[in-house]
mmCIF file of C-alpha atoms in Angstrom:
data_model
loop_
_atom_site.group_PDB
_atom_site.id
_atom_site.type_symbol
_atom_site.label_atom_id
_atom_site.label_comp_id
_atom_site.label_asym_id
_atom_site.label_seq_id
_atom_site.Cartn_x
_atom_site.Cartn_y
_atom_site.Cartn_z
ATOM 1 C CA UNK A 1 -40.367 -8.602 94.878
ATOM 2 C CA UNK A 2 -37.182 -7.599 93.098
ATOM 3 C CA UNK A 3 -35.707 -4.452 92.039
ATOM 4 C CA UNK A 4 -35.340 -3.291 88.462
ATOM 5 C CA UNK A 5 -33.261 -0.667 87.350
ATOM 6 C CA UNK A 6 -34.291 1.389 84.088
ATOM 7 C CA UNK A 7 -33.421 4.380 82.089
ATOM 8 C CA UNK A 8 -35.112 7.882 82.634
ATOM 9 C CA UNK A 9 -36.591 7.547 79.305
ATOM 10 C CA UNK A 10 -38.404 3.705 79.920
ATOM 11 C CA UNK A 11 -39.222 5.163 83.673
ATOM 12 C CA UNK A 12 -41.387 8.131 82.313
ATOM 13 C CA UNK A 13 -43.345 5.989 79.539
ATOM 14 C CA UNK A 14 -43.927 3.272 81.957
ATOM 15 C CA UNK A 15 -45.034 6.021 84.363
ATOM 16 C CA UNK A 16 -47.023 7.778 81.767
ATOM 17 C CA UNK A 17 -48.984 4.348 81.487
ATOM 18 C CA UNK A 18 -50.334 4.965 84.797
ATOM 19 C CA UNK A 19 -54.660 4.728 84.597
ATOM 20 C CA UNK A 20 -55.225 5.551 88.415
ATOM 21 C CA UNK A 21 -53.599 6.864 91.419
ATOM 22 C CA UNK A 22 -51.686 4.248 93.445
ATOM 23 C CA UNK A 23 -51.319 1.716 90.312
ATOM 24 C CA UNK A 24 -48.063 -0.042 91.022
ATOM 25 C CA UNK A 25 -45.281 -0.533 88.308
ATOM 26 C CA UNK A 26 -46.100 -4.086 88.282
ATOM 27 C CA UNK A 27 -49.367 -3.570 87.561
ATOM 28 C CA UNK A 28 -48.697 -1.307 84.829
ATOM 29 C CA UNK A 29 -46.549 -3.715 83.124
ATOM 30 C CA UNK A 30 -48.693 -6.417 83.772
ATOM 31 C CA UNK A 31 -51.386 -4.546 81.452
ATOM 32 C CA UNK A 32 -48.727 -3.049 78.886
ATOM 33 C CA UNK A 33 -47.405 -7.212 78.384
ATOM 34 C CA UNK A 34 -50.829 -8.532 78.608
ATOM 35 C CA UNK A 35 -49.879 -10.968 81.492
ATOM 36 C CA UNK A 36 -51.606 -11.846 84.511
ATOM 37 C CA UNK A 37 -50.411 -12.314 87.805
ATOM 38 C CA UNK A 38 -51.197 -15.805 87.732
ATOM 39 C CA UNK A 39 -49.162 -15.812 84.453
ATOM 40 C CA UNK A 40 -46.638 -18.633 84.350
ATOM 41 C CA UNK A 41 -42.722 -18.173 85.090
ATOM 42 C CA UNK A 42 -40.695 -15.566 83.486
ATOM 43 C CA UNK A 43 -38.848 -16.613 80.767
ATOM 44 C CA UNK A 44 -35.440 -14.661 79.936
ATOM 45 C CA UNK A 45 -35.398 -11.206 78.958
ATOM 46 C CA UNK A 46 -33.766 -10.930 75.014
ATOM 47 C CA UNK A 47 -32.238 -7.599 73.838
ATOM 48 C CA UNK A 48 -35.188 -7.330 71.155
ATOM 49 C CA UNK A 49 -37.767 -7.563 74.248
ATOM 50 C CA UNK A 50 -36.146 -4.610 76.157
ATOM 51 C CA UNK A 51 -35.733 -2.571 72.838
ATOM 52 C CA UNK A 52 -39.201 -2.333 72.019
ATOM 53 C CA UNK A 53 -40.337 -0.286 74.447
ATOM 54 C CA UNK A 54 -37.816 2.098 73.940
ATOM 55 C CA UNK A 55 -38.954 2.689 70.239
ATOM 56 C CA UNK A 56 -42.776 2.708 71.347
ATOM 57 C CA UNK A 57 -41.673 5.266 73.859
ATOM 58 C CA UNK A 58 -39.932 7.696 71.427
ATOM 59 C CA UNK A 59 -43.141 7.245 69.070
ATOM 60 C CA UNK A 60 -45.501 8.042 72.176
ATOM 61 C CA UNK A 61 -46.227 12.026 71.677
ATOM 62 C CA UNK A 62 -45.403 13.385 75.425
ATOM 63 C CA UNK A 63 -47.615 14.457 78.143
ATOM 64 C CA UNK A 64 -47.691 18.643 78.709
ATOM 65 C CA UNK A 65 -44.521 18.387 81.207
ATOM 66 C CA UNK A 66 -46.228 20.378 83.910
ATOM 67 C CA UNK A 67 -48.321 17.251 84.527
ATOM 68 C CA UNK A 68 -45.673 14.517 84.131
ATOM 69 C CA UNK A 69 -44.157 16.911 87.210
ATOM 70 C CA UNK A 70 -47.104 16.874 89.430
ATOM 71 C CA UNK A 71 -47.465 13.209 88.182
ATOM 72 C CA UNK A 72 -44.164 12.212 89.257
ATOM 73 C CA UNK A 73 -44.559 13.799 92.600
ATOM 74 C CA UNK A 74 -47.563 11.772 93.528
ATOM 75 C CA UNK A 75 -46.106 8.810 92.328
ATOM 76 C CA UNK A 76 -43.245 9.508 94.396
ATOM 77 C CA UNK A 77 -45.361 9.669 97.377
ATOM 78 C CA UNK A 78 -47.402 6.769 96.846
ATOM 79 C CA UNK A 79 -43.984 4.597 95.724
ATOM 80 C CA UNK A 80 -43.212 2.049 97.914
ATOM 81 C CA UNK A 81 -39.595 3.423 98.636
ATOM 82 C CA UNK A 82 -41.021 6.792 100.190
ATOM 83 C CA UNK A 83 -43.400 4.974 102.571
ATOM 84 C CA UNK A 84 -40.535 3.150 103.852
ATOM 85 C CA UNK A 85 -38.025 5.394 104.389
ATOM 86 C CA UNK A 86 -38.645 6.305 108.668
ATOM 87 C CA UNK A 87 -36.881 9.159 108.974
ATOM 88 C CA UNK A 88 -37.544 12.886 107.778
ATOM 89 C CA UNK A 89 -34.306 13.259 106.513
ATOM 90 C CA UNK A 90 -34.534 10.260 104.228
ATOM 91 C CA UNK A 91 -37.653 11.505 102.362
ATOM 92 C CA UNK A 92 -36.178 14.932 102.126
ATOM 93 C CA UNK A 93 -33.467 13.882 100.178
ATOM 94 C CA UNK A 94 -35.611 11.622 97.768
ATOM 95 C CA UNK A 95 -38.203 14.781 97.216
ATOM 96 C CA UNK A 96 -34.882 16.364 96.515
ATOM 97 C CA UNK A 97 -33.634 13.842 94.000
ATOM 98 C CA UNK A 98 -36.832 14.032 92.454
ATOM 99 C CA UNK A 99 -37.268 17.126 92.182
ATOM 100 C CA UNK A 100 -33.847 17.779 90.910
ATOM 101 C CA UNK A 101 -34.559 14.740 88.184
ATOM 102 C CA UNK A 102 -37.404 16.907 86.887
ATOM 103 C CA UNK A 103 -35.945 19.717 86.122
ATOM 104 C CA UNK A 104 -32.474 20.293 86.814
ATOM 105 C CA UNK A 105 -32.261 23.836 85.467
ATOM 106 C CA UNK A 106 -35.131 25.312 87.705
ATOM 107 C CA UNK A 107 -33.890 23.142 90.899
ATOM 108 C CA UNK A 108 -30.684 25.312 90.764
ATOM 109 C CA UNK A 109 -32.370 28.662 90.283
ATOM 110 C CA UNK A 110 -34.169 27.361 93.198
ATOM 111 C CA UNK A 111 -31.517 26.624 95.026
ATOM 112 C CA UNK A 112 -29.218 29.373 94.436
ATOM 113 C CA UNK A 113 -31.731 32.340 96.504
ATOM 114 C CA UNK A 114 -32.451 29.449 99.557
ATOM 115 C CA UNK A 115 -29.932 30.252 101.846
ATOM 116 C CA UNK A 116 -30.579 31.105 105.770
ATOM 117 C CA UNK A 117 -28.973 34.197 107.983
ATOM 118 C CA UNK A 118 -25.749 32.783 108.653
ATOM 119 C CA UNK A 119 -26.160 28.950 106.981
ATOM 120 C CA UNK A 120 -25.716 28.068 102.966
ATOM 121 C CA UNK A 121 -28.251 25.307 102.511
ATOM 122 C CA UNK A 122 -27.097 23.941 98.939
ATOM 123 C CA UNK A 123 -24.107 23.630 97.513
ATOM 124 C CA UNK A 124 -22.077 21.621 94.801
ATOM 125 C CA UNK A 125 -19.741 20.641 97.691
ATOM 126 C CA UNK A 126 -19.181 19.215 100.899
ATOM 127 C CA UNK A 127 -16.745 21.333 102.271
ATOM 128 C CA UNK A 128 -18.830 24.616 101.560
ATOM 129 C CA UNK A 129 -21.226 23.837 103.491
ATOM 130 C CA UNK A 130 -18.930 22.690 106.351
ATOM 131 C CA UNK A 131 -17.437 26.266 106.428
ATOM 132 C CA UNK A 132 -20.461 28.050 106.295
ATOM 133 C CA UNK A 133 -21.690 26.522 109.433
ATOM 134 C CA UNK A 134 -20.975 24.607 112.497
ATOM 135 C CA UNK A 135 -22.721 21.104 112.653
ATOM 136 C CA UNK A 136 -24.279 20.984 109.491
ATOM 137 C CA UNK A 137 -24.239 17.760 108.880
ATOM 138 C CA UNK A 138 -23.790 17.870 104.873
ATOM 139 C CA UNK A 139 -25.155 14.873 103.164
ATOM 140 C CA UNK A 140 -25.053 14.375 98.909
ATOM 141 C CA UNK A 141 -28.501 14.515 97.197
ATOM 142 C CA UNK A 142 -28.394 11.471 95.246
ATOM 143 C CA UNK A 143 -28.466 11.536 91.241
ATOM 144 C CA UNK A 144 -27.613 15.386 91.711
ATOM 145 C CA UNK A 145 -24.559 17.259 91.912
ATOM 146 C CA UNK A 146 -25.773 19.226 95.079
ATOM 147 C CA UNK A 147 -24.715 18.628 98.859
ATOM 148 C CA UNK A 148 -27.766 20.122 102.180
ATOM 149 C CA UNK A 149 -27.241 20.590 105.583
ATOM 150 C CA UNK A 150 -29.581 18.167 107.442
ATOM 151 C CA UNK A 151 -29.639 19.100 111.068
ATOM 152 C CA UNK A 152 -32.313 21.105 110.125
ATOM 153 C CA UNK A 153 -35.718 20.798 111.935
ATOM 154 C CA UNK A 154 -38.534 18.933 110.245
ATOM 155 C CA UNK A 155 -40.136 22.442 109.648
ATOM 156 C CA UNK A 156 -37.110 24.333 107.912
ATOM 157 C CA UNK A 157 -37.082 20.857 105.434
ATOM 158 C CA UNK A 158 -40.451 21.433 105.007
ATOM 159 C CA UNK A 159 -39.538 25.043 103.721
ATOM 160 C CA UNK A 160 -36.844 24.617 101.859
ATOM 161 C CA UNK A 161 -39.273 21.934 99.919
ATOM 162 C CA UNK A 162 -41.391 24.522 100.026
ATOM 163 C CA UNK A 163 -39.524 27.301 98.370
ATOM 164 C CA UNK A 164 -38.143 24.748 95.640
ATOM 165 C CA UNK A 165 -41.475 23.940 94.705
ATOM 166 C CA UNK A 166 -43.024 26.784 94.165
ATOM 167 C CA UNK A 167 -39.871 28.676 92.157
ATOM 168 C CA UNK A 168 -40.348 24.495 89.998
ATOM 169 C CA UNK A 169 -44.316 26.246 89.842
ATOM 170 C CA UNK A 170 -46.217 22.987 91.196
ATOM 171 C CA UNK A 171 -49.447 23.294 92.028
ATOM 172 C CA UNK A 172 -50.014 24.820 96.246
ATOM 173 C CA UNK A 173 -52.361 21.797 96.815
ATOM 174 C CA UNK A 174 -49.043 19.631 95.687
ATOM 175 C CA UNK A 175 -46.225 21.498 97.894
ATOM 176 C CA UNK A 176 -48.600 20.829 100.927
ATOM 177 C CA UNK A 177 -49.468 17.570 100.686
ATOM 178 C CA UNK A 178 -45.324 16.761 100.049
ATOM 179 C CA UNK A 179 -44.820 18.842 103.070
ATOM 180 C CA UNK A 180 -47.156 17.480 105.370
ATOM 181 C CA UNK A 181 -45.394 14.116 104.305
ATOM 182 C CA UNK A 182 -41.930 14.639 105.678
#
């Protein structure tokens, strides 16, 4: 199997395309090209190929964007790259980058109240988060601007998660489900 990458833009049609929980990107192409597996060898990509769906997707009227959230999510969870990441930490930051992907705006509202006693969980730097603790462990959130402390338990990753979900207003069934996965 190789990787692919696309644009946000071709990522949420293809995504949009999706008929039933745990369909796989191939499989949504696949149906969108009209090509079976069994199809014969790939012929070369041309630029008027990988241009069409980008004008099918701007004519494509969009989804209400509090299910392309919750949509995203579980797609996220059933992806391939979240089942095989092994360690918490690792699917913390790709809820994270996710989340953050969905809706930047209400990820740093979010952000900005979660904060513990003494510790600064977020922060658009490295180094603040190294003074406002010892041992933090600061690590980047991919695709974002924003730096966490990791050597959090399991359970404070969980509800920091948590908290970011339900100030993004996902659904409680959702949150849990996303927490009991990390």
């Amino acid at each position: 199997m190789k990787t692919i990458e696309v644009d946000d833009e071709l990522y949420q049609y293809i995504a949009s395309q999706t008929r039933h929980i745990g369909e796989s990107a191939s499989d949504i192409l696949r149906r969108m090209l009209k090509i079976s597996a069994a199809s014969q060898p790939a012929t070369p990509v041309t630029k008027d190929v990988v241009s069409q769906p980008s004008v099918v997707a701007q004519a494509k009227p969009a989804v209400t964007p509090a299910k392309d959230k919750v949509r995203a999510m579980r797609e996220l969870l059933l992806s391939d790259e979240y089942a095989e990441q092994k360690k918490a930490v690792n699917r913390f930051m790709l809820v994270l980058s996710t989340l953050y992907s969905l809706d930047n705006k209400a990820f740093a509202e979010a952000t900005e109240s979660l904060h513990g006693r003494t510790r600064v969980y977020f922060a658009g730097d490295e180094q603040t988060l190294l003074q406002n603790g010892n041992q933090t462990k600061p690590k980047h959130v991919p695709g974002t601007p924003y730096w966490v402390i990791t050597n959090t338990n399991t359970g404070r990753k969980c509800s920091m998660i948590e908290h970011i979900m339900q100030s993004m207003q996902f659904p409680a069934e959702l949150i849990e489900k996303v927490c009991g996965t990390i």
